[in-house]
Structures are given as structure tokens and as C-alpha cells.
Amino acid sequence: MANSIGIVKAQRAVFDTPLTFRSGAVLPCYELVYETYGTLNEDKSNAILICHALSGHHHVAGCYEDEPNNIGWWDNMVGPGKPINTDKFFVLGLNNLGGCHGSTGPSSINPETGEPFGASFPVITVEDWVESQARLADLLGIRRFAAVVGGSLGGMQALQWSLAFPERVAHVLAIASAPRLTAQNIAFNDVARNAILTDPDFHGGNYYQHGVVPTRGLRLARMLGHITYLSDDVMADKFGRNLRTEQYNYGYEVEFQIESYLRYQGDKFAAYFDANTYLLMTKALDYFDPAHLSGGNLNQAFSRAKAGFLVISFTTDWRFSPQRSREIIRPLLHNKRPVSYAEITSNHGHDSFLMEHPHYFDVVRAYLANVYHEVTA
Amino acid sequence: MANSIGIVKAQRAVFDTPLTFRSGAVLPCYELVYETYGTLNEDKSNAILICHALSGHHHVAGCYEDEPNNIGWWDNMVGPGKPINTDKFFVLGLNNLGGCHGSTGPSSINPETGEPFGASFPVITVEDWVESQARLADLLGIRRFAAVVGGSLGGMQALQWSLAFPERVAHVLAIASAPRLTAQNIAFNDVARNAILTDPDFHGGNYYQHGVVPTRGLRLARMLGHITYLSDDVMADKFGRNLRTEQYNYGYEVEFQIESYLRYQGDKFAAYFDANTYLLMTKALDYFDPAHLSGGNLNQAFSRAKAGFLVISFTTDWRFSPQRSREIIRPLLHNKRPVSYAEITSNHGHDSFLMEHPHYFDVVRAYLANVYHEVTA
């Protein structure tokens, strides 16, 4: 791990002020796990918040003392001298509420019942997450983030920061994201959810008490998701029509290598991820729409924003295509916000945002160098 | 039904010459249901074969005397004065072997056991279908088709006719098709198959004997398929982010209209289609590759073709995009075959091939008018 931040430690924050969700549900108390890298400067102006996407978590960079191979999911982006430079910035990553990596979520024990929350964990929105993230910032004494950064669903959280707390975020980096899902995006989520919801082992979300896990459903959801993360091109390059054995076997076992890859990804994911969390994450994606309460008008919705924006898209991303990034830019320009935009040529589809790419990394590096000058001026 | 062919009747052909599949499996005897429209001329030169796609069947046009609302799936295309003009051509549609609309398939009773074939029905290929279609042509006395026409998986059968029986087909119309699936296409099929295969009600394909049907899996497969049949654009136009009720309800019931539509399509399909047939159809798609035995070289594979070709694609079809149609054209041009190509501007995605569209219909009409002059000259 060249230039990695090295050994890091997860921390835990306990909140006992009730949080009221958009749905009206109330969580009386909850915990968030988080990690920080770099040093918060004296005037606390150099903090960057990293918001995670569907299957992400608080372990953004570095590794653990007892797990040297457990490397953070964005270790290529975050570290000393890296685009999100921990020599300059104090970087905060957390596991979102509803998650399954340590923060309070459906698989946590509900203190009121002594049983896992399961189906009783409320449907959570991007707005609720940002609210809970702001409380974590309060706890750490961070009044205003130099930047809030996220890819995909994480980008939606970054955008929401600029709308919910316009004074508390100087810059927003929204990568491979969209202002709201299209019908096609929702459709894919709905198929994934239906795979889980109709799995006989789902038990209405209370599978923990039955000693089972809706593995079949979660596996299908992930396989499907995985197709939408990759571009047609990269699949063709990587797998094409390559066979697992040398000839057609005319059966339902794995025949093509792409099948083997997908099933492996599905199995791996279903072995560690919580199905209820998966459901929550896809619902948060579906519901996010800053213009929901303003009759669909994004120009009006973004009139509250005061941040500067860097928007990045990738040419072969068909889950959140460059067109979707331009839908973020238009209302920002309408509201005369400063916006930089980079459309990166990459054949890795939606997954590009997680991959090292010189042009992409240079853009983030250059933008954040300016942010650093600005916030520490 | 203006200009419909009117009342039609399904017929049944029984074959007792064993058919050896590509897999090596042998079907000792089988039946095919079919329909014909129009009149076979004296020299039997005016016959057109319609090959169906994944969920199609022999009922291409017209309706049944006792079911006036059961209209053929391509009634807009096939009939008197229509682009595939039954005043001029003798049109033949059949339910493919392995189907669930009357031809011998997994849900048929295996005469050797007295039980449904179920999992014992062999995996079937496009090549096997074309072989069985040629036997049906023999039975009807058709030595050579004026044209073989098909969309999607049907287009693959039409292409295969030109390779397996170059002397027996004058023209091929391959619509919204591809010479072989990409890794992404296979990936979608594999997720659909896994939904069925892992449904506890699948019972290894022998669900008939258990008195159940893998409805959950088949429903998911169809929901997923349906997404790939529609364009992002048409979904956005038709459904957008429209809600079923007036506000967000923060739960897992149908929230957006696109979800309601997809679930309805899934339920409807799962109520009548056989899951084993669905599996077979997706496998036939995966396996089709005329260049499989020539090291991937399509130029070489298509050197056998002697037909003329009309290839049609639709701009917003992302399942079999215009690029995929160009992959059909290149080897045909390489082999100096006459090829006409039309890329139709339509926002209906892959489903465009089933829809009435003036430009599309004009192209088919004009091409077949020339075919008629040629074969009856």
C-alpha cells in the first residue's frame, strides 16, 4: 500500500437525542461508527466528509492493525499525497445509519425490545443521513466542511448537504451521480428489492429471529446491480463470450466466464451484507429528489445552495450517465453557482468512480488544492 | 382489427423421425403447432416463415373463432395489405420446440414416462429449432422460403436459416437482432435464470409433479427482461417519477408507477408462461454464435449464406443496439451478400420491433414487394 494512510482505527459515536426521519418515524438513540484520517487544523476549516454509496462504509482508507489486508474502499483516492490529501485535510468517513457495518441499522439490537430491529427499522432517506452526519460533525466540532465528497448515492448526500446546510459546506464533489433516479433506475432497484422481499427466507424482514438469511434474493440483487455497475464494453473486453470449459456443455451450470464472475460476486456479497440494509439503501436512492416538494423544479430546489461544485461523470457509465451529471449542472448554473465539470473517458462504467484513473485523479487533486488554499487563506 | 386476416386456426404436425440436438440429446418424436395465413401458390415459391422471439408462439396474426380477443402477436405486421402481405404471401408461424404454447416442450407429457418432461427436456439451440422448422417446411411441401423473418431471438433463427439451408431461403429479415450475445446480454440472462433456478418451487425443473410453479423466479425474470425491452427514454416519458399515490409512503409497497407496471407485467407473465421454457429460450440465446466453431470468425461463418438480407435496428434499443445489427452486416458485406439496412428512429427500445411505426413498416413492405416480384417472376 504505497502512500497509504496506514493503520487506522474505527471509532464510535453515541447519540441520545431522538432523530425524526422524513417518514415521521423517530429513532430515540443511535450509534455511528466512523474513521478519521489526517489532522483537524486549529480553526477546524480543513475537514472533508466522505459519503458512501450503496455498499460502502466508514472504512475509507488505510487498514486495521489486526487486519492488514482489510484496506479501505477508497484507499487509492484518500491518503498522504493522494487526491484527497490527508497531509492537508482532515478526512471523515462514516457508516450511514441503517448500515450493516457497525452503525445502528436493521441488524442492530433495538434496546426497547432486546431483538434486532429487522423490519421495524424505519425507511431512511438521504435527507435523514445528512441530518445524522451533521450531528456527527457537531460532535467533532466541525462547523463547516471544506468539502463533502461522494460517488453515486454518496454524491446525492453531498448534494443534499449543500441544500440542507448551505452554510456548513464550502464545496461539493458529486461524482458519477444524479439529481434523482429515472424510471429505469427505479425499475432496476425494484427488481432487486423484489428478489429479496419474495425470498421465503426473508420472513417480512425479521429473518434474524428465524436463524436464516435471504441469501437467494440478496445474491440476485447483487448480480443484477453488478451488471449495471459495469459497462457493456468492459464486460466484452474482460469476459466476452469466453467459456469456463472448452466447449458448450448444454446445461444450467456455469457456461460462460461472465456467469462465473457474476455468481461469485453475488455469493461474496450475500455472505456479508445485510438484506434489510440493501433494501434501505435502494429506497434512499429512489426517494432522493431535491425537487420533490417543489413540483419537480430543480432550479428552485438548488436555489438554496451556496457551495462551489465539482461534478464528474464517466463516458461509459450507463447507470448514472454523463447526461445525469448535466442534470446536476443545469440548476446550479441557473442559480449562478460556480461549477466545474469533468467528463472522464473511461471504459469501466459506473465503477469508474472507484478506480484509479490519471485524468480523474488529477481533476480531484487540482480542485481540492484550490479548496485548500481557499479554506486556509 | 382493420385489415386483419380474421379468424384463423392452429394446426398440429406430428414428427416421428428422431431429432438429434446439438447437445447430442435425441427426441424420438415431437409435435409442432403452427398457423398459416394466405395461400401457397402453385410453385410454392411465396412462403414466408415467421420465427418467434423469447415469449412468442405460432399465433402470429388474426384471432380464433371462440376467442375473438386473442389476437396474434404480430397482427399489425402480418395480414391482407400489411407489410407482410397475406394477399401475396403464404405465411407460416409456429411455436418452437421447447415452447409452452402447444409444441412439445418441458411441460408436455413424455410418452416414455407418462410424466411431464420437466428437467429432462434437452437444452435446445437455434440450430435445433431451424432443423425442426425445416422438417415442418418439408411436411408443407415448401422447398424454399421466399423469406424467413424474425425479430430478436427470431432474427437469430432467420440468420441461421441462411447458414444451415442456404438453398432453402431466398431472403432473410433480421430485425432488432444480433449475430451473438455479448457478455452483458448473457449476464442479464444468467440473473433471470438464477431467479428461476434458485426458487424453492423450481424443484430442479420437476415442479409439475409437486403441484407448484416457480412463480417468484419467473416473475423476477420477466420484470428484469422487461426493463431491457424498454428504452430509458420511453420509461421516462411514460412513467418518470410518477407516484402511485400523491406522496411518499416510505415503505416497500408500490411507490412509483414504474414499479406497479413492472410487477403487473411480471405477475401476468408468470401466470401463463412455463419456467422451463423460459430457461430454454435464454440458453438458446446464449449459445447462438455462428462463429462458435470457426474461432469467432463471423466472416468465415457467413461465407455459406446465399440469401439477400434486410437488417433493421432501432435507435433506442439497448438490448440489441444498432451496433449489434452492424455486426450482422459486416460479415455479409465481406461475403458480398446483398444487404439492405435501416436504422429506425424510435424511442420504444427493443420492443420497437413489435410496434407499428410508419418508417419501419414501409421498409419491410418495400423490401417484401421486391421479394414477391423476384420469387414469382
PDB file of N, CA, C and O in Angstrom, chain A residues 137-168:
ATOM      1  N   ALA A 137     -20.747  15.760  12.799  1.00  0.00           N
ATOM      2  CA  ALA A 137     -19.857  16.914  12.626  1.00  0.00           C
ATOM      3  C   ALA A 137     -19.883  17.792  13.870  1.00  0.00           C
ATOM      4  O   ALA A 137     -18.830  18.244  14.354  1.00  0.00           O
ATOM      5  N   ASP A 138     -21.069  18.023  14.434  1.00  0.00           N
ATOM      6  CA  ASP A 138     -21.187  18.808  15.671  1.00  0.00           C
ATOM      7  C   ASP A 138     -20.323  18.198  16.772  1.00  0.00           C
ATOM      8  O   ASP A 138     -19.586  18.899  17.461  1.00  0.00           O
ATOM      9  N   LEU A 139     -20.436  16.885  16.889  1.00  0.00           N
ATOM     10  CA  LEU A 139     -19.703  16.173  17.936  1.00  0.00           C
ATOM     11  C   LEU A 139     -18.197  16.359  17.777  1.00  0.00           C
ATOM     12  O   LEU A 139     -17.460  16.443  18.762  1.00  0.00           O
ATOM     13  N   LEU A 140     -17.750  16.408  16.529  1.00  0.00           N
ATOM     14  CA  LEU A 140     -16.310  16.560  16.267  1.00  0.00           C
ATOM     15  C   LEU A 140     -15.911  18.036  16.215  1.00  0.00           C
ATOM     16  O   LEU A 140     -14.754  18.355  15.958  1.00  0.00           O
ATOM     17  N   GLY A 141     -16.853  18.922  16.447  1.00  0.00           N
ATOM     18  CA  GLY A 141     -16.556  20.358  16.454  1.00  0.00           C
ATOM     19  C   GLY A 141     -16.363  20.940  15.064  1.00  0.00           C
ATOM     20  O   GLY A 141     -15.762  22.008  14.905  1.00  0.00           O
ATOM     21  N   ILE A 142     -16.864  20.260  14.057  1.00  0.00           N
ATOM     22  CA  ILE A 142     -16.714  20.768  12.684  1.00  0.00           C
ATOM     23  C   ILE A 142     -17.964  21.576  12.331  1.00  0.00           C
ATOM     24  O   ILE A 142     -19.050  21.036  12.181  1.00  0.00           O
ATOM     25  N   ARG A 143     -17.755  22.856  12.213  1.00  0.00           N
ATOM     26  CA  ARG A 143     -18.870  23.765  11.932  1.00  0.00           C
ATOM     27  C   ARG A 143     -19.178  23.755  10.431  1.00  0.00           C
ATOM     28  O   ARG A 143     -20.313  23.803  10.011  1.00  0.00           O
ATOM     29  N   ARG A 144     -18.101  23.655   9.649  1.00  0.00           N
ATOM     30  CA  ARG A 144     -18.258  23.797   8.202  1.00  0.00           C
ATOM     31  C   ARG A 144     -17.232  22.893   7.524  1.00  0.00           C
ATOM     32  O   ARG A 144     -16.043  22.952   7.855  1.00  0.00           O
ATOM     33  N   PHE A 145     -17.694  22.060   6.594  1.00  0.00           N
ATOM     34  CA  PHE A 145     -16.776  21.204   5.853  1.00  0.00           C
ATOM     35  C   PHE A 145     -16.140  21.984   4.697  1.00  0.00           C
ATOM     36  O   PHE A 145     -16.819  22.752   4.008  1.00  0.00           O
ATOM     37  N   ALA A 146     -14.841  21.766   4.538  1.00  0.00           N
ATOM     38  CA  ALA A 146     -14.173  22.313   3.348  1.00  0.00           C
ATOM     39  C   ALA A 146     -14.795  21.691   2.099  1.00  0.00           C
ATOM     40  O   ALA A 146     -14.973  22.347   1.073  1.00  0.00           O
ATOM     41  N   ALA A 147     -15.124  20.409   2.216  1.00  0.00           N
ATOM     42  CA  ALA A 147     -15.789  19.721   1.101  1.00  0.00           C
ATOM     43  C   ALA A 147     -16.554  18.516   1.623  1.00  0.00           C
ATOM     44  O   ALA A 147     -16.149  17.880   2.597  1.00  0.00           O
ATOM     45  N   VAL A 148     -17.654  18.231   0.947  1.00  0.00           N
ATOM     46  CA  VAL A 148     -18.345  16.955   1.132  1.00  0.00           C
ATOM     47  C   VAL A 148     -18.249  16.235  -0.210  1.00  0.00           C
ATOM     48  O   VAL A 148     -18.564  16.826  -1.257  1.00  0.00           O
ATOM     49  N   VAL A 149     -17.781  15.002  -0.154  1.00  0.00           N
ATOM     50  CA  VAL A 149     -17.436  14.265  -1.370  1.00  0.00           C
ATOM     51  C   VAL A 149     -18.193  12.946  -1.397  1.00  0.00           C
ATOM     52  O   VAL A 149     -18.262  12.238  -0.386  1.00  0.00           O
ATOM     53  N   GLY A 150     -18.747  12.596  -2.563  1.00  0.00           N
ATOM     54  CA  GLY A 150     -19.363  11.283  -2.670  1.00  0.00           C
ATOM     55  C   GLY A 150     -19.552  10.867  -4.110  1.00  0.00           C
ATOM     56  O   GLY A 150     -19.713  11.707  -4.999  1.00  0.00           O
ATOM     57  N   GLY A 151     -19.534   9.549  -4.330  1.00  0.00           N
ATOM     58  CA  GLY A 151     -19.824   8.987  -5.647  1.00  0.00           C
ATOM     59  C   GLY A 151     -21.164   8.285  -5.599  1.00  0.00           C
ATOM     60  O   GLY A 151     -21.547   7.724  -4.570  1.00  0.00           O
ATOM     61  N   SER A 152     -21.897   8.323  -6.710  1.00  0.00           N
ATOM     62  CA  SER A 152     -23.159   7.589  -6.822  1.00  0.00           C
ATOM     63  C   SER A 152     -24.142   8.071  -5.745  1.00  0.00           C
ATOM     64  O   SER A 152     -24.373   9.273  -5.601  1.00  0.00           O
ATOM     65  N   LEU A 153     -24.672   7.153  -4.935  1.00  0.00           N
ATOM     66  CA  LEU A 153     -25.557   7.536  -3.830  1.00  0.00           C
ATOM     67  C   LEU A 153     -24.832   8.487  -2.872  1.00  0.00           C
ATOM     68  O   LEU A 153     -25.464   9.345  -2.241  1.00  0.00           O
ATOM     69  N   GLY A 154     -23.516   8.352  -2.764  1.00  0.00           N
ATOM     70  CA  GLY A 154     -22.722   9.276  -1.947  1.00  0.00           C
ATOM     71  C   GLY A 154     -22.764  10.695  -2.506  1.00  0.00           C
ATOM     72  O   GLY A 154     -22.775  11.683  -1.761  1.00  0.00           O
ATOM     73  N   GLY A 155     -22.811  10.797  -3.821  1.00  0.00           N
ATOM     74  CA  GLY A 155     -22.915  12.108  -4.475  1.00  0.00           C
ATOM     75  C   GLY A 155     -24.241  12.785  -4.151  1.00  0.00           C
ATOM     76  O   GLY A 155     -24.301  14.014  -3.981  1.00  0.00           O
ATOM     77  N   MET A 156     -25.279  11.979  -4.021  1.00  0.00           N
ATOM     78  CA  MET A 156     -26.582  12.547  -3.647  1.00  0.00           C
ATOM     79  C   MET A 156     -26.525  13.151  -2.247  1.00  0.00           C
ATOM     80  O   MET A 156     -27.096  14.204  -1.989  1.00  0.00           O
ATOM     81  N   GLN A 157     -25.815  12.458  -1.330  1.00  0.00           N
ATOM     82  CA  GLN A 157     -25.653  13.008   0.019  1.00  0.00           C
ATOM     83  C   GLN A 157     -24.862  14.316  -0.025  1.00  0.00           C
ATOM     84  O   GLN A 157     -25.199  15.280   0.682  1.00  0.00           O
ATOM     85  N   ALA A 158     -23.823  14.348  -0.847  1.00  0.00           N
ATOM     86  CA  ALA A 158     -23.022  15.572  -0.969  1.00  0.00           C
ATOM     87  C   ALA A 158     -23.897  16.723  -1.482  1.00  0.00           C
ATOM     88  O   ALA A 158     -23.837  17.847  -0.965  1.00  0.00           O
ATOM     89  N   LEU A 159     -24.732  16.438  -2.483  1.00  0.00           N
ATOM     90  CA  LEU A 159     -25.644  17.468  -2.998  1.00  0.00           C
ATOM     91  C   LEU A 159     -26.606  17.927  -1.898  1.00  0.00           C
ATOM     92  O   LEU A 159     -26.849  19.129  -1.728  1.00  0.00           O
ATOM     93  N   GLN A 160     -27.140  16.970  -1.152  1.00  0.00           N
ATOM     94  CA  GLN A 160     -28.109  17.293  -0.106  1.00  0.00           C
ATOM     95  C   GLN A 160     -27.478  18.179   0.977  1.00  0.00           C
ATOM     96  O   GLN A 160     -28.148  19.051   1.523  1.00  0.00           O
ATOM     97  N   TRP A 161     -26.192  17.967   1.243  1.00  0.00           N
ATOM     98  CA  TRP A 161     -25.501  18.848   2.196  1.00  0.00           C
ATOM     99  C   TRP A 161     -25.607  20.305   1.768  1.00  0.00           C
ATOM    100  O   TRP A 161     -25.833  21.193   2.581  1.00  0.00           O
ATOM    101  N   SER A 162     -25.462  20.552   0.477  1.00  0.00           N
ATOM    102  CA  SER A 162     -25.481  21.941   0.001  1.00  0.00           C
ATOM    103  C   SER A 162     -26.884  22.549   0.105  1.00  0.00           C
ATOM    104  O   SER A 162     -27.038  23.767   0.072  1.00  0.00           O
ATOM    105  N   LEU A 163     -27.896  21.687   0.218  1.00  0.00           N
ATOM    106  CA  LEU A 163     -29.274  22.174   0.287  1.00  0.00           C
ATOM    107  C   LEU A 163     -29.769  22.261   1.729  1.00  0.00           C
ATOM    108  O   LEU A 163     -30.459  23.210   2.103  1.00  0.00           O
ATOM    109  N   ALA A 164     -29.386  21.266   2.546  1.00  0.00           N
ATOM    110  CA  ALA A 164     -29.856  21.237   3.936  1.00  0.00           C
ATOM    111  C   ALA A 164     -29.027  22.171   4.816  1.00  0.00           C
ATOM    112  O   ALA A 164     -29.540  22.786   5.746  1.00  0.00           O
ATOM    113  N   PHE A 165     -27.730  22.251   4.529  1.00  0.00           N
ATOM    114  CA  PHE A 165     -26.822  23.063   5.357  1.00  0.00           C
ATOM    115  C   PHE A 165     -25.934  23.931   4.467  1.00  0.00           C
ATOM    116  O   PHE A 165     -24.716  23.737   4.434  1.00  0.00           O
ATOM    117  N   PRO A 166     -26.546  24.872   3.757  1.00  0.00           N
ATOM    118  CA  PRO A 166     -25.750  25.649   2.788  1.00  0.00           C
ATOM    119  C   PRO A 166     -24.557  26.372   3.425  1.00  0.00           C
ATOM    120  O   PRO A 166     -23.545  26.583   2.755  1.00  0.00           O
ATOM    121  N   GLU A 167     -24.660  26.715   4.717  1.00  0.00           N
ATOM    122  CA  GLU A 167     -23.571  27.454   5.368  1.00  0.00           C
ATOM    123  C   GLU A 167     -22.484  26.525   5.891  1.00  0.00           C
ATOM    124  O   GLU A 167     -21.439  26.989   6.311  1.00  0.00           O
ATOM    125  N   ARG A 168     -22.766  25.230   5.864  1.00  0.00           N
ATOM    126  CA  ARG A 168     -21.850  24.298   6.519  1.00  0.00           C
ATOM    127  C   ARG A 168     -21.004  23.499   5.533  1.00  0.00           C
ATOM    128  O   ARG A 168     -20.318  22.565   5.925  1.00  0.00           O
TER     129      ARG A 168
END
